[in-house]
CSV table of C-alpha atoms in Angstrom, one decimal:
chain,number,residue,atom,x,y,z
A,13,MET,CA,-13.6,13.8,-7.7
A,14,PRO,CA,-11.5,14.2,-10.9
A,15,THR,CA,-8.9,11.5,-11.6
A,16,GLU,CA,-5.4,12.3,-10.4
A,17,THR,CA,-2.6,11.3,-12.8
A,18,ALA,CA,1.0,10.8,-12.1
A,19,THR,CA,3.3,13.1,-14.1
A,20,ILE,CA,4.7,11.0,-17.0
A,21,GLU,CA,6.0,12.5,-20.2
A,22,GLN,CA,3.4,11.8,-22.9
A,23,LEU,CA,5.5,12.7,-25.9
A,24,GLU,CA,8.2,10.1,-25.4
A,25,LEU,CA,6.4,7.0,-24.2
A,26,PRO,CA,8.4,3.9,-25.0
A,27,LYS,CA,7.1,1.5,-27.6
A,28,LEU,CA,6.1,-2.1,-26.7
A,29,THR,CA,8.0,-5.0,-28.2
A,30,ASN,CA,6.1,-8.0,-29.6
A,31,ASP,CA,7.1,-10.0,-26.5
A,32,GLU,CA,5.6,-7.2,-24.3
A,33,ILE,CA,2.4,-7.1,-26.3
A,34,SER,CA,2.0,-10.8,-25.7
A,35,ARG,CA,2.9,-10.5,-22.0
A,36,TYR,CA,0.5,-7.7,-21.3
A,37,SER,CA,-2.3,-8.8,-23.7
A,38,ARG,CA,-4.9,-8.9,-20.9
A,39,HIS,CA,-4.1,-5.3,-20.2
A,40,LEU,CA,-4.2,-4.2,-23.8
A,41,ILE,CA,-7.7,-5.5,-24.4
A,42,LEU,CA,-9.0,-3.3,-21.5
A,43,PRO,CA,-10.1,0.0,-23.1
A,44,GLU,CA,-9.1,1.8,-19.9
A,45,VAL,CA,-5.5,0.6,-20.4
A,46,GLY,CA,-4.8,-0.3,-24.0
A,47,MET,CA,-1.5,0.4,-25.8
A,48,ASP,CA,-1.2,3.9,-24.5
A,49,GLY,CA,-1.8,2.9,-20.9
A,50,GLN,CA,0.7,0.1,-21.1
A,51,ARG,CA,3.3,2.4,-22.5
A,52,LYS,CA,2.6,4.8,-19.6
A,53,LEU,CA,3.3,1.9,-17.2
A,54,LYS,CA,6.5,1.1,-19.0
A,55,ALA,CA,7.6,4.7,-18.7
A,56,ALA,CA,6.6,5.0,-15.1
A,57,LYS,CA,9.0,5.1,-12.1
A,58,VAL,CA,7.6,4.0,-8.8
A,59,LEU,CA,9.5,4.1,-5.5
A,60,CYS,CA,8.6,1.4,-2.9
A,61,ILE,CA,9.8,2.4,0.5
A,62,GLY,CA,10.3,-0.9,2.3
A,63,THR,CA,10.5,-4.4,0.9
A,64,GLY,CA,8.7,-6.0,3.9
A,65,GLY,CA,5.1,-7.1,4.4
A,66,LEU,CA,3.5,-4.3,2.3
A,67,GLY,CA,6.4,-3.8,-0.1
A,68,ALA,CA,6.5,-7.5,-1.1
A,69,PRO,CA,3.1,-7.8,-2.8
A,70,LEU,CA,3.3,-4.1,-3.9
A,71,ALA,CA,6.5,-4.5,-5.8
A,72,LEU,CA,5.6,-7.9,-7.2
A,73,TYR,CA,2.3,-6.7,-8.7
A,74,LEU,CA,3.9,-3.5,-10.1
A,75,ALA,CA,6.6,-5.6,-11.8
A,76,ALA,CA,4.0,-8.0,-13.2
A,77,ALA,CA,1.9,-5.1,-14.4
A,78,GLY,CA,4.7,-3.8,-16.5
A,79,VAL,CA,5.9,-0.7,-14.5
A,80,GLY,CA,9.2,0.0,-16.1
A,81,THR,CA,11.3,1.2,-13.2
A,82,ILE,CA,10.9,0.2,-9.5
A,83,GLY,CA,13.0,1.8,-6.8
A,84,LEU,CA,13.5,-0.1,-3.6
A,85,VAL,CA,14.4,1.6,-0.3
A,86,ASP,CA,15.5,-0.8,2.4
A,87,PHE,CA,18.7,-1.4,4.5
A,88,ASP,CA,17.6,-4.5,6.4
A,89,VAL,CA,18.5,-8.1,5.8
A,90,VAL,CA,16.1,-11.1,5.4
A,91,ASP,CA,15.3,-12.9,8.6
A,92,THR,CA,13.3,-16.2,8.9
A,93,SER,CA,10.6,-14.3,10.9
A,94,ASN,CA,10.0,-12.2,7.7
A,95,LEU,CA,8.9,-15.2,5.6
A,96,GLN,CA,5.5,-15.5,7.2
A,97,ARG,CA,4.3,-12.5,5.3
A,98,GLN,CA,7.1,-11.0,3.1
A,99,ILE,CA,6.6,-13.2,0.1
A,100,ILE,CA,9.1,-11.5,-2.1
A,101,HIS,CA,11.9,-13.2,0.0
A,102,SER,CA,12.6,-16.9,0.4
A,103,THR,CA,14.4,-19.3,2.7
A,104,ARG,CA,17.4,-19.4,0.4
A,105,THR,CA,17.8,-15.6,0.7
A,106,VAL,CA,17.8,-15.4,4.5
A,107,GLY,CA,20.7,-13.2,5.6
A,108,MET,CA,20.8,-11.4,2.2
A,109,LEU,CA,20.1,-7.7,1.9
A,110,LYS,CA,16.3,-7.4,1.4
A,111,ASN,CA,16.8,-5.2,-1.7
A,112,ASP,CA,19.0,-7.9,-3.3
A,113,SER,CA,16.6,-10.6,-2.3
A,114,ALA,CA,13.7,-8.6,-3.7
A,115,GLU,CA,15.5,-8.0,-7.0
A,116,LEU,CA,16.0,-11.7,-7.6
A,117,MET,CA,12.3,-12.3,-7.3
A,118,LEU,CA,11.3,-9.2,-9.3
A,119,LYS,CA,13.7,-9.9,-12.2
A,120,GLY,CA,12.7,-13.5,-12.2
A,121,LEU,CA,9.1,-12.4,-12.7
A,122,ASN,CA,9.9,-9.6,-15.2
A,123,PRO,CA,13.4,-9.6,-16.7
A,124,ASP,CA,12.8,-6.4,-18.5
A,125,LEU,CA,12.2,-4.5,-15.2
A,126,ASN,CA,14.7,-1.8,-14.2
A,127,VAL,CA,15.3,-2.2,-10.5
A,128,ILE,CA,17.1,0.7,-8.6
A,129,LYS,CA,18.3,-0.3,-5.1
A,130,HIS,CA,18.7,2.3,-2.4
A,131,ASN,CA,20.4,0.3,0.4
A,132,VAL,CA,20.0,3.1,2.9
A,133,MET,CA,17.8,4.2,5.7
A,134,LEU,CA,15.6,7.0,4.5
A,135,THR,CA,16.5,10.2,6.3
A,136,SER,CA,15.8,13.9,6.2
A,137,GLU,CA,19.2,14.3,4.5
A,138,ASN,CA,18.6,11.9,1.6
A,139,ALA,CA,14.8,11.7,1.2
A,140,LEU,CA,14.3,14.6,-1.3
A,141,ASP,CA,17.2,13.4,-3.5
A,142,ILE,CA,15.9,9.8,-3.6
A,143,LEU,CA,12.2,10.6,-4.1
A,144,LYS,CA,12.6,13.4,-6.8
A,145,ASP,CA,13.2,11.1,-9.7
A,146,TYR,CA,10.0,8.9,-9.2
A,147,ASP,CA,6.4,9.5,-10.4
A,148,VAL,CA,4.6,7.7,-7.5
A,149,ILE,CA,5.9,7.0,-4.0
A,150,ALA,CA,4.4,4.0,-2.2
A,151,ASP,CA,4.9,4.1,1.5
A,152,GLY,CA,5.2,0.6,3.0
A,153,THR,CA,7.0,1.6,6.2
A,154,ASP,CA,6.1,0.4,9.7
A,155,ASN,CA,7.1,3.4,11.9
A,156,PHE,CA,5.7,6.9,12.4
A,157,GLN,CA,8.8,8.9,11.9
A,158,THR,CA,9.3,7.5,8.4
A,159,ARG,CA,5.7,8.0,7.5
A,160,TYR,CA,5.9,11.7,8.4
A,161,LEU,CA,9.2,12.0,6.6
A,162,VAL,CA,7.7,10.4,3.4
A,163,ASN,CA,4.6,12.5,3.6
A,164,ASP,CA,6.4,15.8,4.0
A,165,ALA,CA,8.9,14.9,1.2
A,166,CYS,CA,6.1,14.0,-1.1
A,167,VAL,CA,4.2,17.2,-0.5
A,168,LEU,CA,7.4,19.3,-0.9
A,169,LEU,CA,8.1,17.5,-4.2
A,170,GLY,CA,4.5,17.3,-5.5
A,171,LYS,CA,4.6,13.5,-5.6
A,172,PRO,CA,1.5,11.3,-4.9
A,173,ASN,CA,1.9,9.0,-1.9
A,174,ALA,CA,0.2,5.6,-2.1
A,175,TYR,CA,0.0,4.8,1.6
A,176,ALA,CA,-1.0,1.8,3.6
A,177,SER,CA,-0.4,0.5,7.2
A,178,ILE,CA,-1.2,-2.7,9.0
A,179,TYR,CA,-1.6,-4.0,12.5
A,180,ARG,CA,-2.7,-7.4,13.8
A,181,PHE,CA,-5.9,-8.0,11.7
A,182,GLU,CA,-6.6,-4.5,10.5
A,183,GLY,CA,-5.2,-2.1,7.9
A,184,GLN,CA,-5.8,1.2,6.2
A,185,ALA,CA,-4.9,2.8,2.9
A,186,SER,CA,-5.2,6.1,1.2
A,187,VAL,CA,-3.5,8.4,-1.4
A,188,PHE,CA,-1.8,11.4,0.2
A,189,GLY,CA,0.2,14.4,-1.1
A,190,THR,CA,-1.8,15.2,-4.2
A,191,GLU,CA,-2.9,18.8,-5.1
A,192,GLN,CA,-6.6,17.8,-4.7
A,193,GLY,CA,-6.5,15.9,-1.5
A,194,PRO,CA,-5.2,15.9,2.1
A,195,CYS,CA,-1.8,14.7,3.3
A,196,TYR,CA,-0.9,12.3,6.1
A,197,ARG,CA,-0.6,15.2,8.6
A,198,CYS,CA,-4.1,16.3,7.8
A,199,LEU,CA,-5.3,12.9,9.1
A,200,TYR,CA,-2.7,12.6,11.9
A,201,PRO,CA,-1.5,16.1,12.9
A,202,GLU,CA,0.6,14.7,15.8
A,203,PRO,CA,2.3,11.3,16.2
A,204,PRO,CA,1.1,9.1,19.1
A,205,PRO,CA,3.4,9.0,22.2
A,206,PRO,CA,6.3,6.6,21.8
A,207,GLY,CA,5.3,3.1,22.6
A,208,LEU,CA,1.6,3.7,22.7
A,209,VAL,CA,1.0,1.9,19.4
A,210,PRO,CA,2.9,-1.4,19.4
A,211,SER,CA,4.8,-2.4,16.3
A,212,CYS,CA,3.9,-5.6,14.4
A,213,ALA,CA,6.9,-7.2,16.1
A,214,GLU,CA,5.3,-6.5,19.4
A,215,GLY,CA,1.6,-6.9,18.6
A,216,GLY,CA,1.8,-9.4,15.7
A,217,VAL,CA,0.2,-9.4,12.3
A,218,LEU,CA,-1.9,-11.9,10.3
A,219,GLY,CA,0.5,-12.9,7.5
A,220,ILE,CA,-2.1,-12.5,4.8
A,221,LEU,CA,-3.1,-9.0,5.8
A,222,PRO,CA,-0.1,-7.1,4.3
A,223,GLY,CA,-0.8,-9.0,1.0
A,224,LEU,CA,-4.3,-7.5,1.0
A,225,LEU,CA,-3.2,-4.0,1.7
A,226,GLY,CA,-0.1,-4.2,-0.5
A,227,VAL,CA,-2.3,-5.2,-3.4
A,228,ILE,CA,-4.5,-2.2,-2.7
A,229,GLN,CA,-1.4,0.0,-2.8
A,230,ALA,CA,-0.4,-1.4,-6.1
A,231,THR,CA,-3.9,-0.9,-7.5
A,232,GLU,CA,-3.9,2.8,-6.4
A,233,THR,CA,-0.4,3.3,-7.9
A,234,ILE,CA,-1.5,1.9,-11.3
A,235,LYS,CA,-4.6,4.0,-11.3
A,236,LEU,CA,-2.5,7.1,-10.6
A,237,ILE,CA,-0.1,6.2,-13.5
A,238,LEU,CA,-2.9,5.5,-15.9
A,239,GLY,CA,-5.2,8.3,-14.8
A,240,ILE,CA,-8.2,6.0,-14.5
A,241,GLY,CA,-10.9,5.3,-11.9
A,242,GLU,CA,-11.2,7.1,-8.5
A,243,PRO,CA,-8.0,6.8,-6.4
A,244,LEU,CA,-8.3,7.0,-2.6
A,245,ILE,CA,-7.7,10.7,-2.6
A,246,GLY,CA,-9.6,12.3,0.2
A,247,ARG,CA,-10.7,8.9,1.4
A,248,LEU,CA,-9.3,6.5,4.0
A,249,LEU,CA,-10.1,2.8,3.4
A,250,LEU,CA,-10.3,0.8,6.6
A,251,VAL,CA,-9.9,-3.0,6.4
A,252,ASP,CA,-11.0,-5.5,9.1
A,253,ALA,CA,-9.8,-8.9,7.9
A,254,LEU,CA,-11.4,-10.8,10.8
A,255,GLY,CA,-14.9,-9.5,9.9
A,256,MET,CA,-13.9,-9.0,6.2
A,257,ASN,CA,-15.3,-5.5,6.4
A,258,PHE,CA,-14.3,-2.6,4.3
A,259,ARG,CA,-15.2,1.0,5.3
A,260,THR,CA,-14.3,4.3,3.7
A,261,LEU,CA,-14.0,7.5,5.6
A,262,LYS,CA,-14.0,10.9,3.9
A,263,LEU,CA,-10.9,13.0,4.5
A,264,ARG,CA,-10.6,16.8,4.0
A,265,LYS,CA,-7.6,19.0,3.8
A,266,ASN,CA,-6.7,20.8,7.0
A,267,PRO,CA,-6.6,24.5,6.0
A,268,GLU,CA,-4.0,25.0,8.8
A,269,CYS,CA,-1.9,22.0,7.9
A,270,PRO,CA,1.8,23.0,8.4
A,271,VAL,CA,2.8,21.2,5.2
A,272,CYS,CA,0.1,21.1,2.5
A,273,SER,CA,-2.0,24.2,3.4
A,274,ALA,CA,-2.0,27.4,1.3
A,275,ASN,CA,0.4,29.0,3.8
A,276,PRO,CA,2.6,26.1,5.1
A,277,THR,CA,4.9,26.7,8.1
A,278,LEU,CA,7.0,23.6,7.4
A,279,THR,CA,8.9,24.1,4.2
A,280,GLU,CA,11.8,21.8,4.7
A,281,LEU,CA,12.3,18.4,6.2
A,282,ILE,CA,12.9,18.2,10.0
A,283,ASP,CA,14.2,15.8,12.6
A,284,TYR,CA,11.5,13.2,12.6
A,285,ASP,CA,12.9,11.1,15.4
A,286,GLN,CA,12.7,14.2,17.6
A,287,PHE,CA,9.2,15.0,16.3
A,288,CYS,CA,8.0,11.5,17.2
A,289,GLY,CA,9.7,11.5,20.5
A,290,ILE,CA,12.1,8.7,19.5
A,291,GLU,CA,15.3,8.3,21.5
A,292,LYS,CA,18.2,8.3,19.0
A,293,PRO,CA,20.4,5.2,19.1
A,294,THR,CA,24.1,5.7,19.9
A,295,SER,CA,25.1,4.3,16.5
A,296,VAL,CA,23.4,2.9,13.4
A,297,GLY,CA,25.3,0.8,10.9
A,298,PRO,CA,24.3,0.6,7.3
A,299,LEU,CA,23.0,-2.9,7.5
A,300,GLU,CA,21.7,-3.4,11.1
A,301,VAL,CA,19.9,-1.5,13.7
A,302,ALA,CA,22.1,-0.4,16.6
A,303,ARG,CA,22.0,-2.7,19.6
A,304,ASP,CA,22.4,-1.7,23.2
A,305,LYS,CA,25.8,-2.3,24.6
A,306,ALA,CA,26.7,-4.6,27.5
A,307,VAL,CA,27.1,-1.9,30.1
A,308,ALA,CA,25.6,-1.5,33.5
A,309,ASP,CA,25.2,2.2,33.3
A,310,LEU,CA,22.6,2.5,30.5
A,311,PRO,CA,20.7,5.8,30.9
A,312,CYS,CA,17.5,6.0,32.8
A,313,VAL,CA,14.3,6.5,30.8
A,314,ASP,CA,11.5,8.4,32.6
A,315,GLY,CA,13.3,7.6,35.9
A,316,ILE,CA,13.5,3.9,35.2
A,317,PRO,CA,17.0,2.4,35.2
A,318,GLN,CA,17.7,0.4,32.1
A,319,ILE,CA,20.0,-2.7,32.0
A,320,SER,CA,21.3,-4.9,29.3
A,321,VAL,CA,20.7,-8.6,29.1
A,322,GLU,CA,24.4,-9.2,29.9
A,323,THR,CA,24.0,-7.2,33.1
A,324,LEU,CA,20.9,-9.2,34.1
A,325,LYS,CA,22.8,-12.5,33.4
A,326,GLN,CA,25.6,-11.3,35.7
A,327,LYS,CA,23.1,-10.4,38.4
A,328,LEU,CA,21.6,-13.8,38.3
A,329,ASP,CA,25.0,-15.5,38.2
A,330,ASP,CA,26.1,-13.5,41.2
A,331,LYS,CA,22.8,-14.5,43.0
A,332,GLU,CA,21.9,-10.9,43.7
A,333,ASP,CA,18.7,-10.2,45.6
A,334,ILE,CA,16.5,-9.5,42.6
A,335,PHE,CA,13.1,-10.6,41.4
A,336,VAL,CA,12.7,-11.0,37.6
A,337,LEU,CA,9.2,-10.6,36.1
A,338,ASP,CA,7.9,-11.3,32.6
A,339,VAL,CA,5.1,-9.0,31.5
A,340,ARG,CA,4.3,-10.5,28.0
A,341,GLU,CA,1.1,-12.3,27.2
A,342,PRO,CA,0.5,-16.0,28.1
A,343,HIS,CA,0.6,-17.1,24.4
A,344,GLU,CA,4.1,-15.5,24.1
A,345,TYR,CA,5.3,-17.1,27.3
A,346,GLN,CA,4.4,-20.5,25.7
A,347,ILE,CA,6.6,-19.8,22.8
A,348,VAL,CA,9.7,-19.0,24.9
A,349,ASN,CA,10.5,-18.0,28.5
A,350,ILE,CA,13.4,-17.9,30.8
A,351,GLY,CA,11.6,-19.5,33.7
A,352,VAL,CA,10.5,-16.4,35.6
A,353,PRO,CA,7.0,-15.5,36.9
A,354,LEU,CA,4.5,-14.0,34.4
A,355,ILE,CA,2.1,-11.1,35.0
A,356,PRO,CA,0.9,-9.6,31.7
A,357,LEU,CA,1.2,-5.8,31.4
A,358,GLY,CA,-2.6,-5.3,31.3
A,359,GLU,CA,-2.9,-7.1,34.7
A,360,ILE,CA,0.0,-5.3,36.5
A,361,GLU,CA,-2.0,-2.8,38.4
A,362,ARG,CA,-4.7,-5.3,39.4
A,363,ARG,CA,-2.2,-7.9,40.6
A,364,ALA,CA,0.3,-5.6,42.1
A,365,GLY,CA,-0.5,-7.0,45.5
A,366,GLU,CA,1.1,-10.3,44.5
A,367,LEU,CA,4.4,-8.4,44.4
A,368,ALA,CA,4.1,-6.8,47.8
A,369,GLU,CA,6.7,-9.1,49.3
A,370,TYR,CA,9.3,-7.9,46.8
A,371,LYS,CA,8.8,-4.2,47.5
A,372,ASP,CA,12.2,-4.0,49.2
A,373,ARG,CA,14.0,-6.0,46.5
A,374,GLU,CA,15.0,-4.9,43.0
A,375,ILE,CA,12.3,-5.9,40.5
A,376,VAL,CA,13.7,-6.5,37.1
A,377,ILE,CA,11.1,-6.5,34.3
A,378,HIS,CA,11.4,-7.9,30.8
A,379,CYS,CA,9.1,-8.4,27.8
A,380,LYS,CA,9.9,-9.1,24.2
A,381,SER,CA,11.9,-6.0,23.4
A,382,GLY,CA,11.7,-3.6,26.3
A,383,ASN,CA,8.7,-1.4,25.5
A,384,ARG,CA,6.0,-3.1,27.5
A,385,SER,CA,8.3,-3.8,30.4
A,386,GLN,CA,9.1,-0.1,30.5
A,387,LYS,CA,5.3,0.6,30.8
A,388,ALA,CA,5.0,-2.0,33.6
A,389,ALA,CA,8.0,-0.5,35.4
A,390,LEU,CA,6.4,3.0,35.3
A,391,ALA,CA,3.1,1.5,36.6
A,392,LEU,CA,4.8,-0.2,39.5
A,393,LYS,CA,6.7,3.0,40.3
A,394,GLN,CA,3.5,4.9,40.6
A,395,LEU,CA,2.2,2.2,42.9
A,396,GLY,CA,5.1,2.8,45.3
A,397,PHE,CA,7.7,0.3,44.1
A,398,LYS,CA,11.0,2.1,44.3
A,399,LYS,CA,13.5,-0.4,42.9
A,400,VAL,CA,12.2,-1.2,39.5
A,401,THR,CA,14.5,-1.9,36.5
A,402,ASN,CA,13.8,-2.5,32.8
A,403,VAL,CA,15.6,-4.9,30.6
A,404,LYS,CA,16.5,-3.3,27.4
A,405,GLY,CA,16.0,-5.5,24.4
A,406,GLY,CA,13.9,-8.0,26.4
A,407,ILE,CA,13.9,-11.7,25.7
A,408,THR,CA,14.8,-11.1,22.1
A,409,ALA,CA,18.2,-9.8,23.1
A,410,TRP,CA,18.5,-12.6,25.6
A,411,ALA,CA,18.0,-15.2,22.8
A,412,ASP,CA,20.4,-13.2,20.6
A,413,ARG,CA,23.2,-12.8,23.1
A,414,ILE,CA,22.8,-15.0,26.2
A,415,ASP,CA,21.1,-18.2,25.2
A,416,THR,CA,21.1,-18.7,21.5
A,417,SER,CA,19.4,-22.1,21.8
A,418,LEU,CA,16.1,-20.2,22.6
A,419,PRO,CA,13.6,-19.6,19.8
A,420,LYS,CA,12.9,-16.1,18.6
A,421,TYR,CA,9.6,-14.8,17.4
């Protein structure tokens, strides 16, 4: 497969200073890079979408390699739970905007770097305007709606997309959106049903894994800029960290892809929350994800009543006739619990008989955030339990708003 090269103006490549020649000397003595290649890196503009687990090593290595301009898209703030894997942040930057925290580390590594911060959530309204000025887009997001958004925007703009994703001990990487290869939709035409694939916050992730995949993303990005080697175009790299196995699957363009085929049917960005079946929050602030309100009349989801942690606390204080059930895993229960019985989600159907005496009482189910408890509630409802309620926000919301002495994970 011919090498794909990012579009960088060849006639006006910036010169290297003596200091830069010294800094990048190990690149310059590689014939595949050399002076011209390092000048390409200096001229290049790369957009890192997300400064989390993948974005951290990705941005750090791009800065170290001499990429001249790095754009950062993130609207979140640094939390202590990030530090297990997001090595671009530090204990002293907890509470700071992630982009500001990342800039401190990047400029400390390479003071000549131009950092452009986009402190916003990437949406259909702003994606094309943000992406258009960059040569390579590196997608380090952790949700399906943004992955489809980035993919479609890259195809519409003709930008290569250095993609990676991680979960628990496994990861995958590829390069999408090029003229020669497939796009993300060719691999995944439809998103999975909401909640089917747990997030890293629900399922966990080995802290080193995003470092491994982020470095692969950085490698692919640099290859695209320099026009060397064989980028992961038309190939999907699968990484199993536990077995330390690497496999590569061949990918082909879908001739009927709605975005990248010869006759696309999707020619503009869409509502990706709706496409992925994501329920829109009532409000989203610029710096935080919207939280459920302390009201008793939260809407039902698939016929399951939803209650806030404040409402659950009130029910317990009023000594209402309810039975509270935790459906997380035993190792999570050891981290933190509110002293209620535990039946993991995967054992609900098999152990439903243990709940028979509570069939006439309201069963209130919680997990970490509310996703697994919703599945457990649906399972019990199918088994004939009529008064089943889900706690929105789970034990995380409880630790945030009811008992702040509890640890969060």
